[in-house]
Each structure stands twice: as structure tokens, then as C-alpha cells.
Short mmCIF file of C-alpha atoms in Angstrom, two decimals:
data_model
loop_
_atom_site.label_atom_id
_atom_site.label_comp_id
_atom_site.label_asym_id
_atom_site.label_seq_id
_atom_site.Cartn_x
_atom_site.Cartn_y
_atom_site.Cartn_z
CA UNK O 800 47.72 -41.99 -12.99
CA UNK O 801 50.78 -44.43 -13.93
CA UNK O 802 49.71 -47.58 -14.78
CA UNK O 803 52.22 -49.82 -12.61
CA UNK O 804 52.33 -53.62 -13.02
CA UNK O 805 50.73 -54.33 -9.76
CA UNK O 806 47.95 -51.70 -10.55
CA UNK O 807 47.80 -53.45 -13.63
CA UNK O 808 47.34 -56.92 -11.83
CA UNK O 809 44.84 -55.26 -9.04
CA UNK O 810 42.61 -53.85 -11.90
CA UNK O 811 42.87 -56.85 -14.11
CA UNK O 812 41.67 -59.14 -10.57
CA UNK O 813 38.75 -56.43 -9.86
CA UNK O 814 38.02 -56.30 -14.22
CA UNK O 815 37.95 -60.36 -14.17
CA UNK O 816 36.40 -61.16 -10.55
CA UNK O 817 33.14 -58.81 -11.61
CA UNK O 818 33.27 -60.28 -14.89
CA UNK O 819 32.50 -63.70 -13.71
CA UNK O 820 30.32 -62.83 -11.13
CA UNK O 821 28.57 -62.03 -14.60
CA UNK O 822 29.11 -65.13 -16.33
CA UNK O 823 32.46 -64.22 -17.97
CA UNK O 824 33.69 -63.39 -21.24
CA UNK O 825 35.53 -64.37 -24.06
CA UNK O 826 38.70 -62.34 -24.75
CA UNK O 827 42.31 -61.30 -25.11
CA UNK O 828 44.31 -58.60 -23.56
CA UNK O 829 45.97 -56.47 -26.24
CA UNK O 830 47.94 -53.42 -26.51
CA UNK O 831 50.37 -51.88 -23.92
CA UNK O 832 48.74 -53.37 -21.25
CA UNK O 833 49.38 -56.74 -22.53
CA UNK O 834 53.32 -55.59 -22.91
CA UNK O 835 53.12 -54.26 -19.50
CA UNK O 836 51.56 -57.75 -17.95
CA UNK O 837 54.07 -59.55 -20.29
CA UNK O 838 57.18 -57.52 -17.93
CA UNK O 839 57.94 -55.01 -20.97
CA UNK O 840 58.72 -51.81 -19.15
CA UNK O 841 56.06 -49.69 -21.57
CA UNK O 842 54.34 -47.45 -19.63
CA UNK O 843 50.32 -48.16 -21.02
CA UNK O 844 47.79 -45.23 -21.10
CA UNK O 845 44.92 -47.78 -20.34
CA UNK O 846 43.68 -51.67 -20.09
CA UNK O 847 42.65 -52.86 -23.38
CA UNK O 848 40.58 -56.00 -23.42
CA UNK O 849 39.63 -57.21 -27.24
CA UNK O 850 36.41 -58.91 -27.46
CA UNK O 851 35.19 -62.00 -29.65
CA UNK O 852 31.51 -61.09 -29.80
CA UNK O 853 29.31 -57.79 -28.77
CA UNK O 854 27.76 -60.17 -26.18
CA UNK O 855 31.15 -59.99 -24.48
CA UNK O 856 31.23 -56.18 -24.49
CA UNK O 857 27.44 -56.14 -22.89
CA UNK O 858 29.09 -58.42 -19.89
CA UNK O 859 31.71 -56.40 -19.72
CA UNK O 860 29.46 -53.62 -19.18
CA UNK O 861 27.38 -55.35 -16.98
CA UNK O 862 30.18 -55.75 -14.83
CA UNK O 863 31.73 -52.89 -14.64
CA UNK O 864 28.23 -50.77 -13.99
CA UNK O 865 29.24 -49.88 -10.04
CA UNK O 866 32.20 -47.22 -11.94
CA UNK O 867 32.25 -44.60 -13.43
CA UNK O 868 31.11 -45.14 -17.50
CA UNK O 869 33.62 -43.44 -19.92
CA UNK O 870 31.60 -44.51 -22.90
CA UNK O 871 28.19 -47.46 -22.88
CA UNK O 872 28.52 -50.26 -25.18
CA UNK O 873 28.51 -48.45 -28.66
CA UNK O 874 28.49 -49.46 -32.32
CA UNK O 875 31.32 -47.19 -33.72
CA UNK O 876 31.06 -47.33 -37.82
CA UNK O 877 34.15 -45.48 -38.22
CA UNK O 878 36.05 -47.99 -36.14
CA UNK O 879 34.04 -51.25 -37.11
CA UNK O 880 34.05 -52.15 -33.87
CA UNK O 881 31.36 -51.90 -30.81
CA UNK O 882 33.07 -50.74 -27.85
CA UNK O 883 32.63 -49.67 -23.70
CA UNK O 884 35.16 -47.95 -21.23
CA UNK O 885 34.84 -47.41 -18.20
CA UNK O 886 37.11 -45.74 -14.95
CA UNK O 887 38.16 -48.74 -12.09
CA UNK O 888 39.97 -47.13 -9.52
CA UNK O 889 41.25 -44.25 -11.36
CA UNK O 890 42.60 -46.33 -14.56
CA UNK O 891 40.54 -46.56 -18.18
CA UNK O 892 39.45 -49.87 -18.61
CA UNK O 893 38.36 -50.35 -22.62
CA UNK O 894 36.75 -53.50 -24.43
CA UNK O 895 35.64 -54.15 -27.75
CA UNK O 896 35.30 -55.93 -30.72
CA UNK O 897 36.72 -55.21 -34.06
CA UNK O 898 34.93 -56.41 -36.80
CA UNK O 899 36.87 -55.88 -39.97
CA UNK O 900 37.39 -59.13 -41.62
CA UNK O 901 40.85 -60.26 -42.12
CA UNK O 902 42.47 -63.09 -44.00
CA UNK O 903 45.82 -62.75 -42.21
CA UNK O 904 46.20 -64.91 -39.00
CA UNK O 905 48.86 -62.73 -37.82
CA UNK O 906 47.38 -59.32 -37.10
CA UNK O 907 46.96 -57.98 -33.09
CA UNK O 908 43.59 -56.84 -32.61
CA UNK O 909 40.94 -58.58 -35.97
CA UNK O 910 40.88 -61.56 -37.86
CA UNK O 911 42.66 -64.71 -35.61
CA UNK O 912 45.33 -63.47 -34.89
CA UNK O 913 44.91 -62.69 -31.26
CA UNK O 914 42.92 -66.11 -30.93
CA UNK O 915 45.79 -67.97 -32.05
CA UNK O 916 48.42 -66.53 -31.22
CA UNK O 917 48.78 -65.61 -27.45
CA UNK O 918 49.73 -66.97 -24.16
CA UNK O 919 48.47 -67.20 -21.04
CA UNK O 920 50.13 -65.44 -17.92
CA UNK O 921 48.74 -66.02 -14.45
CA UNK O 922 47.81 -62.98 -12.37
CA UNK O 923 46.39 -64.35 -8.87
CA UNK O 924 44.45 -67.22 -9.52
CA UNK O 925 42.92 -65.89 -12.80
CA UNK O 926 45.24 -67.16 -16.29
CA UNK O 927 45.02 -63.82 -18.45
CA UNK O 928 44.73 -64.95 -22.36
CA UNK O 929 47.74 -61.56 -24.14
CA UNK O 930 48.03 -61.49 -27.18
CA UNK O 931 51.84 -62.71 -28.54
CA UNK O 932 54.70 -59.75 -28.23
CA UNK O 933 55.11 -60.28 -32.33
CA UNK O 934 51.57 -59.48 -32.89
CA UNK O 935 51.99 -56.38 -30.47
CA UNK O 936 55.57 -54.80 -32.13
CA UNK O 937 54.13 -55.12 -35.54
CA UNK O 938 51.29 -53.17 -34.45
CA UNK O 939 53.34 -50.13 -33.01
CA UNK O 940 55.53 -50.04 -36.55
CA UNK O 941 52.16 -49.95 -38.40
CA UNK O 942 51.94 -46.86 -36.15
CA UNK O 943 55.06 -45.62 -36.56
CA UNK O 944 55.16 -45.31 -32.76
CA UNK O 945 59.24 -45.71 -32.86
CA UNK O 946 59.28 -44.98 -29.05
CA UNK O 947 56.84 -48.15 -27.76
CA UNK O 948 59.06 -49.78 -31.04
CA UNK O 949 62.31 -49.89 -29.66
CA UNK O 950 61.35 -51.13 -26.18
CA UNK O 951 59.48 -53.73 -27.37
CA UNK O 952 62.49 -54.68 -29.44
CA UNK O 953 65.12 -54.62 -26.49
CA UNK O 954 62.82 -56.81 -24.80
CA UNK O 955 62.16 -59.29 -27.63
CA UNK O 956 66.02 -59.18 -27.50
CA UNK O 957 66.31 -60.13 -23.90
CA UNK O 958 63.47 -62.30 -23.80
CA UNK O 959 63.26 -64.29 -27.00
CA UNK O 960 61.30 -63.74 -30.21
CA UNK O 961 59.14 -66.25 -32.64
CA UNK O 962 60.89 -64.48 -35.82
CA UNK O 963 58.91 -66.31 -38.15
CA UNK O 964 56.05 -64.88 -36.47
CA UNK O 965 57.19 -61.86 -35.75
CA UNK O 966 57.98 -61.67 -40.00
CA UNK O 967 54.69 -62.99 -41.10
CA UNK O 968 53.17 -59.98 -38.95
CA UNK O 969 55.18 -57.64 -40.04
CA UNK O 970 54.02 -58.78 -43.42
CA UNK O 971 50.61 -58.76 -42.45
CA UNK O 972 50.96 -55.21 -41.83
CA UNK O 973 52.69 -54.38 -44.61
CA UNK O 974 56.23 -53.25 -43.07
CA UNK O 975 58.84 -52.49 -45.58
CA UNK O 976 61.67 -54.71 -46.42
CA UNK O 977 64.19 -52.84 -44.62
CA UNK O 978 62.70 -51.70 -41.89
CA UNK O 979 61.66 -55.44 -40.96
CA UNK O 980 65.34 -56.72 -41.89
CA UNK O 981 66.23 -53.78 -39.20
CA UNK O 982 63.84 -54.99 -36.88
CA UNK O 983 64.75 -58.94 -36.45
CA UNK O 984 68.76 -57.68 -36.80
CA UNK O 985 68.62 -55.76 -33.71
CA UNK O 986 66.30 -58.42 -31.62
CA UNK O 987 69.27 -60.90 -33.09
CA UNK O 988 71.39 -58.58 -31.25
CA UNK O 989 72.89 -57.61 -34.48
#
């Protein structure tokens, strides 16, 4: 199933609505998902909701136990992170934490980045915490994911871009010179 905006929004309402039924939790929204609710046309495989404690990921749980369980809360060495999916309505709904420490403020998904850098977009009457677009595009050139790359860069073009952020996240990621230079030249419209 294509993960739509407004299916985003409905399963984001249903995700957030059980959730505090629970007693909420603390988190961000991160990866395509976050691009999608952000209005960059990406076209996200799932709903990725970054965690700040395993607490978070048991509510999450919690919530979510009238659907179908893709994977319990789990501990998942490999990964350093402890992590839950489930199915809501036919779309893959993941959380988790990631637990590798980090000295770098400006990386997507561990260390502070996604706590301080973000904003907060409004879906119903629910303000959804996403992680900033910066943190996001220097994620998919870590990847190499050149596709998810190049939208994200037409849209930083259109839309605006923090380039000092966007550069100390690149950094943080360790992006080569050029390839970064290339980067903020063609969101300068260069």
C-alpha cells in the first residue's frame, strides 16, 4: 500500500489518539515519513517514530496491541536500539530507540540531534514533533540513497534550507567535501 499524505495523517491521528489513551510518549517522527508529513513528495515505505526511552516503546506497544504485531518490543544488539512494529490499517508503523552515544548534535535518529533540532507540524489537533529536513538529507547521503537525495534537495530548494545546519550534518556524517559543496550549490539553485 502507498503511503499517501492523508493516510499518513489518518495513521499518525489513530498512532497518537491510542497513544494517549496510554499516557503518551516522548518522541520524534523521523525518516521518510517525516519528509512526507513535511510536503516532500517521497514516497515512505513505513511510519517511523524514534523514541527517547524503552519506556516509550512499551507504550507504544501498549497502544498499538488491538493490530496486528510485526515485531514485540525487542532489544536488538546489532542495531543498539530496542524496537516494536506493528500493521495499522494496512501501513507498518515502527518505534524505537537508538542507543549509540553520540557527541554530534546534528545527527537524525541518536545523540540530540532529533531533540533539538525539529519542528512541530499540526496534523488535526495533535502538533507532530519531525525531525529538521537537514538532519533527514544528510541521512539519505550517508546512505547513498541518491534517489530520496535529490528530492529532498529540490525541495530544500523550493522551500528553504538552514545551510549551516544542513553543513554541520553533513559533517556529522562524514560527507565528502565535494559532494556537500554539490549539495548546498544546487539547493542555492546553483
Amino acid at each position: 500500500m502507498m503511503l499517501t499524505a492523508e493516510l499518513l495523517r489518518r495513521t499518525l491521528a489513530t498512532v497518537l489518539g491510542l497513544a494517549k489513551a496510554q499516557g503518551g510518549f516522548d518522541y520524534r517522527l523521523i525518516g521518510t515519513a517525516a519528509d512526507l508529513l513535511r510536503g516532500i513528495p517521497i514516497e515512505p515505505g513505513d511510519v517511523d517514530f524514534l523514541m527517547r526511552a524503552r519506556a516509550d516503546v512499551d507504550t507504544f506497544a501498549r497502544a498499538l496491541a488491538p493490530y496486528r504485531c510485526l515485531s514485540p518490543p525487542t532489544w536488538m544488539p546489532c542495531c543498539v536500539q530496542y524496537y516494536a512494529a506493528f500493521e495499522v490499517d494496512g501501513v507498518q508503523v515502527d518505534a524505537s530507540t537508538v542507543e549509540s552515544s553520540s557527541q554530534s548534535p546534528f545527527i537524525e535518529a541518536f545523540g540530540s540531534g532529533p531533540w533539538t533540532h525539529f519542528s512541530e507540524i499540526a496534523v488535526a489537533d495533535t502538533r507532530i514533533p519531525v525531525v529538521a529536513p537537514e538532519l533527514r538529507l544528510a541521512t539519505e547521503l550517508c546512505r547513498d540513497r541518491k534517489d530520496q537525495t535529490a528530492i529532498i534537495t529540490r525541495w530544500m530548494r523550493d522551500h528553504g534550507c538552514d545551510a549551516p545546519l544542513l553543513r554541520n550534518a553533513m559533517e556529522a556524517r562524514g560527507i565528502d567535501k565535494a559532494t556537500q559543496s554539490s549539495v548546498l550549490a544546487a539547493i542555492a539553485g546553483r
